[in-house]
CSV table of C-alpha atoms in Angstrom, one decimal:
chain,number,residue,atom,x,y,z
A,2,MET,CA,-3.1,-2.8,1.3
A,3,ALA,CA,-0.4,-5.5,1.1
A,4,HIS,CA,-2.6,-8.3,2.4
A,5,GLY,CA,-6.3,-7.2,1.8
A,6,ARG,CA,-8.4,-7.5,-1.3
A,7,PHE,CA,-10.4,-4.3,-1.7
A,8,ILE,CA,-13.5,-3.7,-3.7
A,9,ALA,CA,-15.5,-0.4,-4.3
A,10,TYR,CA,-19.0,-1.0,-2.9
A,11,GLN,CA,-22.3,0.7,-3.1
A,12,PRO,CA,-25.4,-1.2,-1.9
A,13,ILE,CA,-27.6,-2.6,-4.6
A,14,SER,CA,-30.6,-1.1,-2.7
A,15,LEU,CA,-29.2,2.4,-2.6
A,16,ARG,CA,-30.3,4.3,-5.7
A,17,VAL,CA,-30.1,8.0,-6.7
A,18,VAL,CA,-32.4,9.0,-9.6
A,19,ASP,CA,-33.0,12.6,-10.6
A,20,GLY,CA,-31.7,13.7,-7.2
A,21,ARG,CA,-34.1,11.4,-5.2
A,22,VAL,CA,-32.4,8.9,-3.0
A,23,THR,CA,-33.7,5.4,-2.1
A,24,ASP,CA,-32.0,4.5,1.1
A,25,ALA,CA,-30.2,1.2,1.4
A,26,ASP,CA,-31.8,-1.4,3.7
A,27,ALA,CA,-30.0,-3.6,6.2
A,28,ALA,CA,-31.2,-6.9,4.7
A,29,GLY,CA,-29.9,-5.9,1.3
A,30,ILE,CA,-26.6,-4.7,2.7
A,31,ARG,CA,-26.1,-8.0,4.5
A,32,ALA,CA,-26.9,-10.0,1.4
A,33,ASP,CA,-24.5,-7.9,-0.6
A,34,LEU,CA,-21.7,-8.2,1.9
A,35,ALA,CA,-22.2,-11.9,2.5
A,36,GLN,CA,-21.7,-12.5,-1.2
A,37,LEU,CA,-18.7,-10.2,-1.4
A,38,ARG,CA,-17.0,-11.7,1.7
A,39,VAL,CA,-16.4,-15.0,-0.2
A,40,ARG,CA,-13.7,-13.2,-2.3
A,41,PHE,CA,-13.1,-9.8,-0.7
A,42,ASP,CA,-12.1,-8.8,2.8
A,43,SER,CA,-11.9,-5.0,2.4
A,44,LEU,CA,-14.3,-2.3,1.2
A,45,ILE,CA,-14.4,1.2,0.0
A,46,THR,CA,-17.8,2.9,0.1
A,47,TYR,CA,-19.2,6.1,-1.4
A,48,ASP,CA,-21.7,7.3,1.2
A,49,ALA,CA,-21.9,7.5,5.0
A,50,ILE,CA,-25.7,8.0,5.3
A,51,HIS,CA,-28.7,7.1,3.3
A,52,GLY,CA,-28.6,3.6,4.9
A,53,ALA,CA,-24.9,3.2,4.3
A,54,GLN,CA,-24.4,4.0,8.0
A,55,GLN,CA,-25.4,0.4,8.6
A,56,ILE,CA,-22.4,-1.0,6.6
A,57,PRO,CA,-19.7,-0.8,9.4
A,58,ALA,CA,-21.7,-3.0,11.8
A,59,ILE,CA,-22.6,-5.5,9.2
A,60,ALA,CA,-19.1,-5.6,7.7
A,61,SER,CA,-17.7,-6.1,11.2
A,62,ALA,CA,-20.1,-9.0,11.9
A,63,LEU,CA,-19.1,-10.7,8.6
A,64,LYS,CA,-15.4,-10.3,9.5
A,65,PHE,CA,-14.2,-7.9,6.9
A,66,ARG,CA,-10.7,-6.7,7.6
A,67,ALA,CA,-10.8,-3.1,6.5
A,68,LEU,CA,-13.3,-0.4,5.5
A,69,ILE,CA,-12.6,3.0,3.9
A,70,ILE,CA,-15.8,5.1,4.4
A,71,GLY,CA,-16.6,7.5,1.5
A,72,VAL,CA,-18.3,10.8,2.4
A,73,TRP,CA,-20.3,11.7,-0.7
A,74,ASP,CA,-20.5,15.4,0.3
A,75,PRO,CA,-17.7,16.4,2.7
A,76,ALA,CA,-19.3,19.8,3.1
A,77,ASP,CA,-22.3,18.1,4.8
A,78,ASP,CA,-21.7,18.0,8.5
A,79,ALA,CA,-24.1,15.1,9.0
A,80,GLN,CA,-22.2,12.9,6.6
A,81,LEU,CA,-18.9,13.7,8.1
A,82,ALA,CA,-20.2,13.1,11.6
A,83,ALA,CA,-21.6,9.7,10.6
A,84,ALA,CA,-18.2,8.6,9.1
A,85,LEU,CA,-16.3,9.8,12.2
A,86,GLU,CA,-18.7,8.1,14.5
A,87,ALA,CA,-18.3,4.8,12.6
A,88,ALA,CA,-14.5,5.2,12.9
A,89,ARG,CA,-14.8,5.6,16.7
A,90,ARG,CA,-17.2,2.6,17.0
A,91,PHE,CA,-15.2,0.3,14.8
A,92,PRO,CA,-11.6,1.3,15.2
A,93,ARG,CA,-10.2,-2.1,14.1
A,94,LEU,CA,-12.3,-2.0,10.9
A,95,VAL,CA,-12.4,1.6,9.7
A,96,VAL,CA,-8.9,2.4,8.3
A,97,GLY,CA,-9.7,5.7,6.5
A,98,ILE,CA,-12.3,8.2,5.4
A,99,SER,CA,-12.5,9.5,1.8
A,100,LEU,CA,-13.5,13.2,1.6
A,101,GLY,CA,-15.8,12.9,-1.4
A,102,ASN,CA,-15.8,11.3,-4.8
A,103,GLU,CA,-14.8,13.6,-7.7
A,104,VAL,CA,-15.9,16.6,-5.7
A,105,VAL,CA,-13.0,18.8,-7.0
A,106,PHE,CA,-13.4,17.5,-10.6
A,107,SER,CA,-17.1,18.2,-10.6
A,108,HIS,CA,-16.6,21.7,-8.9
A,109,ARG,CA,-18.9,20.6,-6.0
A,110,VAL,CA,-16.2,21.5,-3.4
A,111,ASP,CA,-13.0,23.4,-4.1
A,112,ALA,CA,-9.6,22.9,-2.6
A,113,ALA,CA,-9.8,25.7,-0.1
A,114,ARG,CA,-13.0,24.3,1.3
A,115,LEU,CA,-11.4,20.8,1.6
A,116,LEU,CA,-8.5,22.3,3.5
A,117,ALA,CA,-10.9,23.9,6.0
A,118,ILE,CA,-12.8,20.6,6.4
A,119,ILE,CA,-9.5,18.7,7.0
A,120,ALA,CA,-8.3,21.2,9.6
A,121,ARG,CA,-11.6,21.1,11.4
A,122,GLU,CA,-12.2,17.3,11.3
A,123,ARG,CA,-8.6,16.0,11.6
A,124,ALA,CA,-8.7,13.1,14.1
A,125,PRO,CA,-5.6,11.1,15.0
A,126,GLU,CA,-7.3,7.8,15.0
A,127,VAL,CA,-8.4,7.8,11.3
A,128,ALA,CA,-6.6,8.5,8.0
A,129,LEU,CA,-8.0,11.0,5.6
A,130,SER,CA,-8.0,10.9,1.8
A,131,MET,CA,-9.6,12.3,-1.3
A,132,SER,CA,-10.7,10.5,-4.4
A,133,GLU,CA,-10.4,12.3,-7.8
A,134,PRO,CA,-9.5,11.5,-11.4
A,135,PHE,CA,-5.7,11.2,-11.4
A,136,HIS,CA,-5.0,14.4,-13.4
A,137,ILE,CA,-6.6,16.5,-10.6
A,138,TYR,CA,-3.7,15.7,-8.2
A,139,ASP,CA,-1.3,17.4,-10.6
A,140,GLU,CA,-3.2,20.7,-10.5
A,141,PRO,CA,-1.6,23.5,-8.5
A,142,ALA,CA,-4.6,23.9,-6.2
A,143,ALA,CA,-4.4,20.3,-5.1
A,144,ALA,CA,-0.8,20.5,-3.8
A,145,ALA,CA,-1.8,22.1,-0.5
A,146,VAL,CA,-4.6,19.5,0.1
A,147,LEU,CA,-2.3,16.6,-0.7
A,148,ALA,CA,0.1,17.8,2.0
A,149,LYS,CA,-2.6,17.4,4.6
A,150,LEU,CA,-3.9,14.0,3.6
A,151,ASP,CA,-2.6,10.5,4.7
A,152,PHE,CA,-3.1,8.5,1.6
A,153,LEU,CA,-4.5,8.8,-2.0
A,154,LEU,CA,-7.5,7.1,-3.6
A,155,PRO,CA,-7.1,8.0,-7.3
A,156,ILE,CA,-9.5,7.1,-10.1
A,157,VAL,CA,-7.6,5.7,-13.1
A,158,HIS,CA,-9.8,4.5,-16.0
A,159,PRO,CA,-8.0,3.3,-19.1
A,160,VAL,CA,-11.4,2.8,-20.8
A,161,PHE,CA,-11.7,6.6,-21.2
A,162,GLN,CA,-8.5,6.9,-23.1
A,163,PRO,CA,-9.0,7.2,-26.9
A,164,TRP,CA,-6.7,4.2,-27.6
A,165,PHE,CA,-8.4,1.8,-25.2
A,166,ARG,CA,-10.8,-0.1,-27.5
A,167,ASP,CA,-8.1,-1.5,-29.8
A,168,ALA,CA,-5.3,-1.8,-27.2
A,169,PRO,CA,-4.3,-5.1,-25.6
A,170,ASP,CA,-5.3,-5.4,-22.0
A,171,SER,CA,-1.7,-5.6,-21.0
A,172,ALA,CA,-1.3,-2.0,-22.3
A,173,ALA,CA,-4.4,-0.8,-20.3
A,174,ALA,CA,-2.9,-2.4,-17.1
A,175,GLN,CA,0.4,-0.8,-17.8
A,176,PHE,CA,-1.3,2.6,-18.2
A,177,VAL,CA,-2.5,2.3,-14.6
A,178,VAL,CA,1.1,1.5,-13.4
A,179,ASN,CA,2.4,4.5,-15.5
A,180,VAL,CA,-0.1,6.8,-13.8
A,181,LEU,CA,1.0,5.6,-10.4
A,182,GLY,CA,4.6,6.4,-11.3
A,183,LYS,CA,3.6,10.0,-12.0
A,184,LEU,CA,1.5,10.3,-8.8
A,185,THR,CA,4.2,8.9,-6.5
A,186,PRO,CA,6.2,12.1,-6.2
A,187,LEU,CA,3.0,14.0,-5.4
A,188,ALA,CA,1.6,11.5,-2.9
A,189,CYS,CA,1.1,12.1,0.8
A,190,GLY,CA,1.4,8.4,1.6
A,191,PRO,CA,0.3,5.1,0.2
A,192,ILE,CA,-1.7,5.0,-3.1
A,193,LEU,CA,-4.7,2.8,-3.4
A,194,VAL,CA,-6.4,3.0,-6.8
A,195,LYS,CA,-10.1,3.2,-5.9
A,196,GLU,CA,-11.6,2.9,-9.4
A,197,THR,CA,-10.2,1.1,-12.4
A,198,GLY,CA,-11.8,-1.5,-14.5
A,199,VAL,CA,-13.8,-2.4,-17.5
A,200,PRO,CA,-17.6,-2.5,-17.9
A,201,THR,CA,-19.1,-5.8,-19.2
A,202,ALA,CA,-21.6,-4.3,-21.6
A,203,PRO,CA,-22.5,-3.1,-24.2
A,204,GLU,CA,-20.6,-5.4,-26.4
A,205,SER,CA,-21.0,-3.0,-29.3
A,206,ALA,CA,-18.7,-0.6,-27.4
A,207,GLY,CA,-16.1,-3.4,-27.0
A,208,PHE,CA,-17.0,-4.3,-23.4
A,209,SER,CA,-17.6,-7.9,-22.2
A,210,GLU,CA,-17.1,-10.1,-19.2
A,211,ALA,CA,-14.1,-11.7,-20.8
A,212,ARG,CA,-12.4,-8.3,-21.3
A,213,GLN,CA,-13.1,-7.3,-17.7
A,214,ALA,CA,-11.6,-10.5,-16.5
A,215,SER,CA,-8.6,-10.2,-18.8
A,216,PHE,CA,-7.9,-6.6,-17.7
A,217,PHE,CA,-7.9,-7.4,-14.0
A,218,GLY,CA,-5.7,-10.5,-14.7
A,219,ALA,CA,-3.2,-8.3,-16.5
A,220,LEU,CA,-3.4,-5.7,-13.7
A,221,ARG,CA,-2.6,-8.3,-11.0
A,222,ARG,CA,0.5,-9.2,-12.9
A,223,VAL,CA,1.9,-5.7,-13.2
A,224,LEU,CA,0.6,-4.2,-9.9
A,225,PRO,CA,0.9,-6.8,-7.1
A,226,PRO,CA,-0.4,-5.3,-3.8
A,227,SER,CA,2.1,-3.8,-1.4
A,228,GLY,CA,2.1,-1.4,1.6
A,229,THR,CA,2.6,1.6,-0.7
A,230,GLN,CA,0.6,0.8,-3.9
A,231,ALA,CA,-2.4,-1.4,-4.6
A,232,PHE,CA,-5.7,-1.3,-6.4
A,233,ALA,CA,-9.3,-2.0,-5.5
A,234,TYR,CA,-11.7,-3.8,-7.8
A,235,PHE,CA,-14.3,-1.6,-9.3
A,236,ALA,CA,-17.1,-2.1,-8.8
A,237,ALA,CA,-18.9,-4.6,-6.6
A,238,TYR,CA,-22.4,-4.7,-8.3
A,239,ASP,CA,-24.0,-3.6,-11.5
A,240,ALA,CA,-26.3,-0.6,-11.0
A,241,PRO,CA,-29.0,-0.5,-13.8
A,242,TRP,CA,-30.3,2.9,-12.7
A,243,ARG,CA,-26.9,4.5,-13.6
A,244,ALA,CA,-27.6,3.9,-17.3
A,245,TYR,CA,-30.1,6.7,-17.1
A,246,ASP,CA,-28.8,8.8,-14.2
A,247,ALA,CA,-25.2,8.1,-13.4
A,248,THR,CA,-24.8,11.2,-11.2
A,249,GLY,CA,-28.1,11.3,-9.5
A,250,VAL,CA,-28.1,15.1,-10.2
A,251,PRO,CA,-31.5,16.5,-11.3
A,252,GLY,CA,-31.3,17.6,-15.0
A,253,ALA,CA,-28.0,15.9,-15.6
A,254,PRO,CA,-27.5,14.8,-19.2
A,255,ALA,CA,-28.1,11.2,-20.4
A,256,VAL,CA,-25.0,9.0,-19.9
A,257,HIS,CA,-23.6,6.0,-21.7
A,258,PRO,CA,-25.2,2.6,-21.0
A,259,GLU,CA,-21.9,1.1,-19.8
A,260,GLU,CA,-22.4,3.0,-16.6
A,261,ALA,CA,-24.8,0.3,-15.5
A,262,HIS,CA,-22.3,-2.6,-16.0
A,263,TRP,CA,-19.1,-1.9,-14.0
A,264,GLY,CA,-19.9,-4.7,-11.5
A,265,LEU,CA,-17.9,-7.8,-10.9
A,266,TYR,CA,-21.3,-9.1,-9.9
A,267,ASP,CA,-24.6,-8.5,-11.6
A,268,GLU,CA,-27.6,-6.9,-9.9
A,269,ALA,CA,-28.8,-10.4,-8.8
A,270,ARG,CA,-25.5,-10.8,-7.0
A,271,ARG,CA,-24.2,-13.5,-9.5
A,272,PRO,CA,-20.4,-13.4,-9.9
A,273,LYS,CA,-19.1,-12.6,-13.3
A,274,ALA,CA,-15.9,-14.1,-14.8
A,275,ALA,CA,-13.6,-11.6,-13.2
A,276,ALA,CA,-14.9,-12.5,-9.7
A,277,ARG,CA,-15.0,-16.2,-10.4
A,278,GLU,CA,-11.3,-16.2,-11.3
A,279,LEU,CA,-10.4,-14.9,-7.8
A,280,PRO,CA,-9.4,-17.4,-5.2
A,281,ARG,CA,-11.9,-17.6,-2.3
A,282,LEU,CA,-10.9,-16.2,1.0
A,283,GLU,CA,-11.1,-17.6,4.5
A,284,PRO,CA,-13.7,-15.9,6.6
């Protein structure tokens, strides 16, 4: 965390529309990661199967330094097995496993089930975490789970606060720091903010490339990375399908168009201003 530059990554070729998954392909993953490796050396993913099982080998070949594997459904034994197998095959690369993405918040898996999964799958060679909107960690049911984890991957989005549109980006960045201050007494270990950022469209909602870049610039100033606290850039690539089906759940209601534009790169892998401002990294 102190020395890596993390980004939250889902392959461009992996799509989930109305519950139907289009698996990621190896060529697409390699093209994605080759572009990201210019400015990032650490990854956080969202899925361990659906083609994402190819990410560890490709990331290793491209000399990424760290990979946190996300398990979309921690109650699915096949997904957990894929993540643990990757950790065993690439022990120098895989530094952690995230048990789901907003699974408690969305009521897909409750705290008791997570505790059972942690007890069953606990392996000394890999750190375990969960990734939820920050307020979930303050709920009584979360306390027992936090005590069994190794680090936190909170989701902290200033853009969903009612004051965001008219606030300076320095205030939005400080909001992230303030949230970390409240999470620190609850934390089981280091805190790596998995999701925080600003979409680059639509402009009518106050979003733009310039504001995305300004926010991350402000966040770098108030939250320099350390061994106990850091943030990941969210997200790697735009995902146009998310404008219509952000969750991939059949029958889910229509979502806001900004869901398609969180990327620091567009769907053609072109870097936006926020990415271009980052110094390039040695391979």
